[in-house]
mmCIF file of C-alpha atoms in Angstrom:
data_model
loop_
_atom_site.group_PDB
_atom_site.id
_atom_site.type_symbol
_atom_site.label_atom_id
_atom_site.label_comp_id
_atom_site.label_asym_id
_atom_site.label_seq_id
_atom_site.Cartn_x
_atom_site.Cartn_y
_atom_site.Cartn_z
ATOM 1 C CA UNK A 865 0.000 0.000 0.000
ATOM 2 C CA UNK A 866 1.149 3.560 -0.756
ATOM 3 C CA UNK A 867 1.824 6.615 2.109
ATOM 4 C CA UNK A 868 -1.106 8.052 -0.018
ATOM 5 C CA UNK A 869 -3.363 5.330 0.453
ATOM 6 C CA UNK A 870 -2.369 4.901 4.105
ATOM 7 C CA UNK A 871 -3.113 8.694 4.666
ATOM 8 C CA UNK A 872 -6.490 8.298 2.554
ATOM 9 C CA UNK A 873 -7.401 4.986 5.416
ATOM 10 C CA UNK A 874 -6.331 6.414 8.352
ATOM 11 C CA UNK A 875 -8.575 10.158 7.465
ATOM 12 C CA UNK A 876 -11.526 7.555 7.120
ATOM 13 C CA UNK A 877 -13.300 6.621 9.723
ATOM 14 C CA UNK A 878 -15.468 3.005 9.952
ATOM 15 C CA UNK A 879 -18.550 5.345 9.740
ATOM 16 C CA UNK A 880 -17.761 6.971 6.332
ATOM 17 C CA UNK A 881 -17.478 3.649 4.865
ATOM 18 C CA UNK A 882 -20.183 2.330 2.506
ATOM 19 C CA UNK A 883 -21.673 -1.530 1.925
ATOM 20 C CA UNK A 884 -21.718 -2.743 -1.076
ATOM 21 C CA UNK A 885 -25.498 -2.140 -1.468
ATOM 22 C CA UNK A 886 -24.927 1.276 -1.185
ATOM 23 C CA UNK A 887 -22.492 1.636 -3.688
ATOM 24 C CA UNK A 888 -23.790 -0.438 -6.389
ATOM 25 C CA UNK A 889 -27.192 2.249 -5.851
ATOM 26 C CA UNK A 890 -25.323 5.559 -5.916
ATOM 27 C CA UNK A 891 -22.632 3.907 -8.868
ATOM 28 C CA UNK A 892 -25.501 2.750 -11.156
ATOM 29 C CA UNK A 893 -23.724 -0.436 -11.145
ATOM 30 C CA UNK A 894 -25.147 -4.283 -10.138
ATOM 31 C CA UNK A 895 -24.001 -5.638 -6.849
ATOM 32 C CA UNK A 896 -22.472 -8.658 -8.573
ATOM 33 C CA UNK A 897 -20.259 -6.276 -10.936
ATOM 34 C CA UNK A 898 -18.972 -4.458 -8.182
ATOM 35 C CA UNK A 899 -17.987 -7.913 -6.346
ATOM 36 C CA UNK A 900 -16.557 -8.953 -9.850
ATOM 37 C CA UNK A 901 -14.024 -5.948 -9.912
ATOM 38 C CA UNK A 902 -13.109 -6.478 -6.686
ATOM 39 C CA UNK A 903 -12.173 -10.649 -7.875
ATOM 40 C CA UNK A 904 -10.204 -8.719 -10.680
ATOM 41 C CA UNK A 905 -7.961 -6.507 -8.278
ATOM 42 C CA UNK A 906 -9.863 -3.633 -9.758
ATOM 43 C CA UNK A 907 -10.577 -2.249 -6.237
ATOM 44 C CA UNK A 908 -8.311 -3.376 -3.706
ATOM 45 C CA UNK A 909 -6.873 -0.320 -2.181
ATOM 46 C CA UNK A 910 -10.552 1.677 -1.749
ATOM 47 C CA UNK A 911 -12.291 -1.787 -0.289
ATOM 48 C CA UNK A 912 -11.897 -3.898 3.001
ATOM 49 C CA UNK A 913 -13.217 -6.658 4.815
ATOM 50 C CA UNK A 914 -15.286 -6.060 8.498
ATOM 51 C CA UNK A 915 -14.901 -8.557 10.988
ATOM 52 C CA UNK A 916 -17.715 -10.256 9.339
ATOM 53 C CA UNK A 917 -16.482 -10.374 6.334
ATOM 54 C CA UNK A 918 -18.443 -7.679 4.536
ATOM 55 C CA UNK A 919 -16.623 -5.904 1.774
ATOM 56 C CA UNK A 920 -16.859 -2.090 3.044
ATOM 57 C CA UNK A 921 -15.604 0.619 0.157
ATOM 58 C CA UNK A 922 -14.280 3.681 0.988
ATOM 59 C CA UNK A 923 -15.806 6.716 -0.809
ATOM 60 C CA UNK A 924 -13.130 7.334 -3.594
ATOM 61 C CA UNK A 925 -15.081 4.146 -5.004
ATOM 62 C CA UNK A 926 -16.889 6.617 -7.131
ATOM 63 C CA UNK A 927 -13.942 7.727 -8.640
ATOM 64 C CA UNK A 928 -12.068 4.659 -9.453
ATOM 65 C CA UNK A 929 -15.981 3.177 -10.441
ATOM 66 C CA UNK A 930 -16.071 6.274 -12.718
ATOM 67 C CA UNK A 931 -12.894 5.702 -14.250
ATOM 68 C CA UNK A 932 -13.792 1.669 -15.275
ATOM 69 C CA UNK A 933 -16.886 2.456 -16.877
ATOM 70 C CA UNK A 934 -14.856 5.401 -18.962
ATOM 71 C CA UNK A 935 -11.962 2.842 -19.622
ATOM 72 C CA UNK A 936 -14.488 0.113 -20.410
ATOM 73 C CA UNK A 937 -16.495 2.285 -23.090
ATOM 74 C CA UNK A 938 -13.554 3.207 -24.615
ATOM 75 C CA UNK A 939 -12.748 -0.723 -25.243
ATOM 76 C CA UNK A 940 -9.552 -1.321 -22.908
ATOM 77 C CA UNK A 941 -9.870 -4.864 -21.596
ATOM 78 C CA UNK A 942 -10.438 -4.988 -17.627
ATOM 79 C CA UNK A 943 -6.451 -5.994 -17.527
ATOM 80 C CA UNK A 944 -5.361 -3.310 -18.947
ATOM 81 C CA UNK A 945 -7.768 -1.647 -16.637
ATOM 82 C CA UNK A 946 -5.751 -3.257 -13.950
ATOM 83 C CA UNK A 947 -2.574 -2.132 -14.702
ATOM 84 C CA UNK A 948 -3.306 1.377 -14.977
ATOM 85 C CA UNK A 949 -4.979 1.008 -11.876
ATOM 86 C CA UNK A 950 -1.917 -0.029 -10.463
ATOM 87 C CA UNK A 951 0.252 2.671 -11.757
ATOM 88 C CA UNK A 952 -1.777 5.116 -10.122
ATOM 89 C CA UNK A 953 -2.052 2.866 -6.970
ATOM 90 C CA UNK A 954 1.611 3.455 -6.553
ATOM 91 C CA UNK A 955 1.254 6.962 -6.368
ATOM 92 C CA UNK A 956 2.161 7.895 -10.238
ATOM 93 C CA UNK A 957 -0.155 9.264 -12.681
ATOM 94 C CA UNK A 958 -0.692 6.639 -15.388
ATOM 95 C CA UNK A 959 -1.152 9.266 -18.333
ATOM 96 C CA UNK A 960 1.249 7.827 -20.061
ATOM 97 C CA UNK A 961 -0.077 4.328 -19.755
ATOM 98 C CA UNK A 962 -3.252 5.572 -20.451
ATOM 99 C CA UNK A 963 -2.122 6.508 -23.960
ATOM 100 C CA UNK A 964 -0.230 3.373 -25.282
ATOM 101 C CA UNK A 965 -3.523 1.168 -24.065
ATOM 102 C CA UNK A 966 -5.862 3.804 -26.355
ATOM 103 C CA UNK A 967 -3.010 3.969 -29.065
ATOM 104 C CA UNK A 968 -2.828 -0.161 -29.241
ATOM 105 C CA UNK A 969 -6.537 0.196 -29.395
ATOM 106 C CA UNK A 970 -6.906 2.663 -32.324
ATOM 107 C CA UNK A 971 -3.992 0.324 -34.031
ATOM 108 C CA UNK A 972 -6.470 -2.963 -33.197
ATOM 109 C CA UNK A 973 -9.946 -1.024 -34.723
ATOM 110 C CA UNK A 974 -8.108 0.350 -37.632
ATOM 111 C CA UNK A 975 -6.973 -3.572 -38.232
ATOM 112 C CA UNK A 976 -10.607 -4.868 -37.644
ATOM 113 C CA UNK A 977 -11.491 -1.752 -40.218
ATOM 114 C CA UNK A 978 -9.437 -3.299 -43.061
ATOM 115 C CA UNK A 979 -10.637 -6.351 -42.551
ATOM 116 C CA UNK A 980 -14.006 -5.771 -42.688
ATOM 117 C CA UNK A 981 -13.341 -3.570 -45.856
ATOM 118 C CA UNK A 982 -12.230 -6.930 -47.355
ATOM 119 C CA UNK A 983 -15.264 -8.578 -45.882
ATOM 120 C CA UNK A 984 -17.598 -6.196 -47.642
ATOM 121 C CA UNK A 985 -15.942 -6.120 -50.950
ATOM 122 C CA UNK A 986 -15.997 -10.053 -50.938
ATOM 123 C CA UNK A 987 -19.644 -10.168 -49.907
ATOM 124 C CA UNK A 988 -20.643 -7.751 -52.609
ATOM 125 C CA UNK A 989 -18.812 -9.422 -55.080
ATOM 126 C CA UNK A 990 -21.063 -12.893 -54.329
ATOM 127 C CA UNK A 991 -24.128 -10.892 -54.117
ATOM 128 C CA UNK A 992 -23.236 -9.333 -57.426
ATOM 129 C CA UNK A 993 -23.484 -12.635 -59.248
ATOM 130 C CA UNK A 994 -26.434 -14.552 -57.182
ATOM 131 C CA UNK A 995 -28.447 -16.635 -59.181
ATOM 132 C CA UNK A 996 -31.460 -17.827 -56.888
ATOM 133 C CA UNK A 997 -31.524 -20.839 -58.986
ATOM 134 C CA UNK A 998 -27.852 -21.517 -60.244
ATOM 135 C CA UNK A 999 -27.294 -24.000 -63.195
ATOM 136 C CA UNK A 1000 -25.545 -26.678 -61.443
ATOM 137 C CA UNK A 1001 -24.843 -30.129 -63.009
ATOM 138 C CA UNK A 1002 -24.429 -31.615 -59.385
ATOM 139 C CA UNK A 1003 -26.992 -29.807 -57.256
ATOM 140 C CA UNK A 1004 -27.077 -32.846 -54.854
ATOM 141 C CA UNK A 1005 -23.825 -32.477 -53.723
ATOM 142 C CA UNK A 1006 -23.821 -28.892 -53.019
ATOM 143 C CA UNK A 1007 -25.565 -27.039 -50.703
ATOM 144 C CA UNK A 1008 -25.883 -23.621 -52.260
ATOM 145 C CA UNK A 1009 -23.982 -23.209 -55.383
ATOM 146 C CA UNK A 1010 -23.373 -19.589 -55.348
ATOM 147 C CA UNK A 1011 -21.091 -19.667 -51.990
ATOM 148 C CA UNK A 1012 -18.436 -21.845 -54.062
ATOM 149 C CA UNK A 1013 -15.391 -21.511 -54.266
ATOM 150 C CA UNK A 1014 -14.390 -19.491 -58.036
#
């Protein structure tokens, strides 16, 4: 744990500290995705257990919350989620991390891009030349003539 998350513990007291239940209502977010994040090491420094075993959040769970959902609609995986997370968790701002995830994932759309270009071209090309009923001398042994190979 960081000085800064030490500092951030000790200025909380047990009575500022929200149950699950009540985050998952003010977040917008499903009880069971919350506890998910937490299995993922998404939220280990603003959680802890009670005596009883109840996951208690402290209230910069909003923040970090916030900051998934944004990650996770811009398409970064929950790992790489995870390690930004843990850049910051050691007290450095993960800008720079930040960037290389979003510039890997422009790279990885722009790739998925092309090849549906190639997709499209190759499906239009097919549909250019459908025959419903194809002239086929071995119709039984085909299922649909016009998806053969040229």
């Amino acid at each position: 744990m960081s000085n800064l998350q030490s500092q951030q513990r000790s200025r909380t007291s047990t009575k500022t500290l929200l149950k699950i239940g009540q985050v998952a209502q003010k977040s917008g977010l499903s009880v069971k995705t919350i506890r998910y994040y937490e299995d993922q090491g998404l939220l280990t420094p603003v959680v802890q257990r009670s005596k009883n075993g109840y996951r208690l959040f402290y209230p910069t769970i909003f923040n970090r919350l916030a900051f998934i959902r944004r990650a996770k609609s811009l398409g970064l995986s929950l790992g790489s989620i995870r390690e930004i997370l843990d850049v910051h968790d050691q007290g450095k701002l993960p800008c720079g991390v930040v960037k290389d995830r979003l510039l890997a994932k422009l790279d990885s759309i722009n790739q998925q891009i092309a090849a549906l270009e190639l997709l499209k071209t190759e499906l239009q090309g097919i549909l250019l030349g459908w025959q419903d009923q194809p002239p086929h001398p071995h119709l039984e042994q085909t299922i649909c003539p016009n998806l053969e190979n040229p």
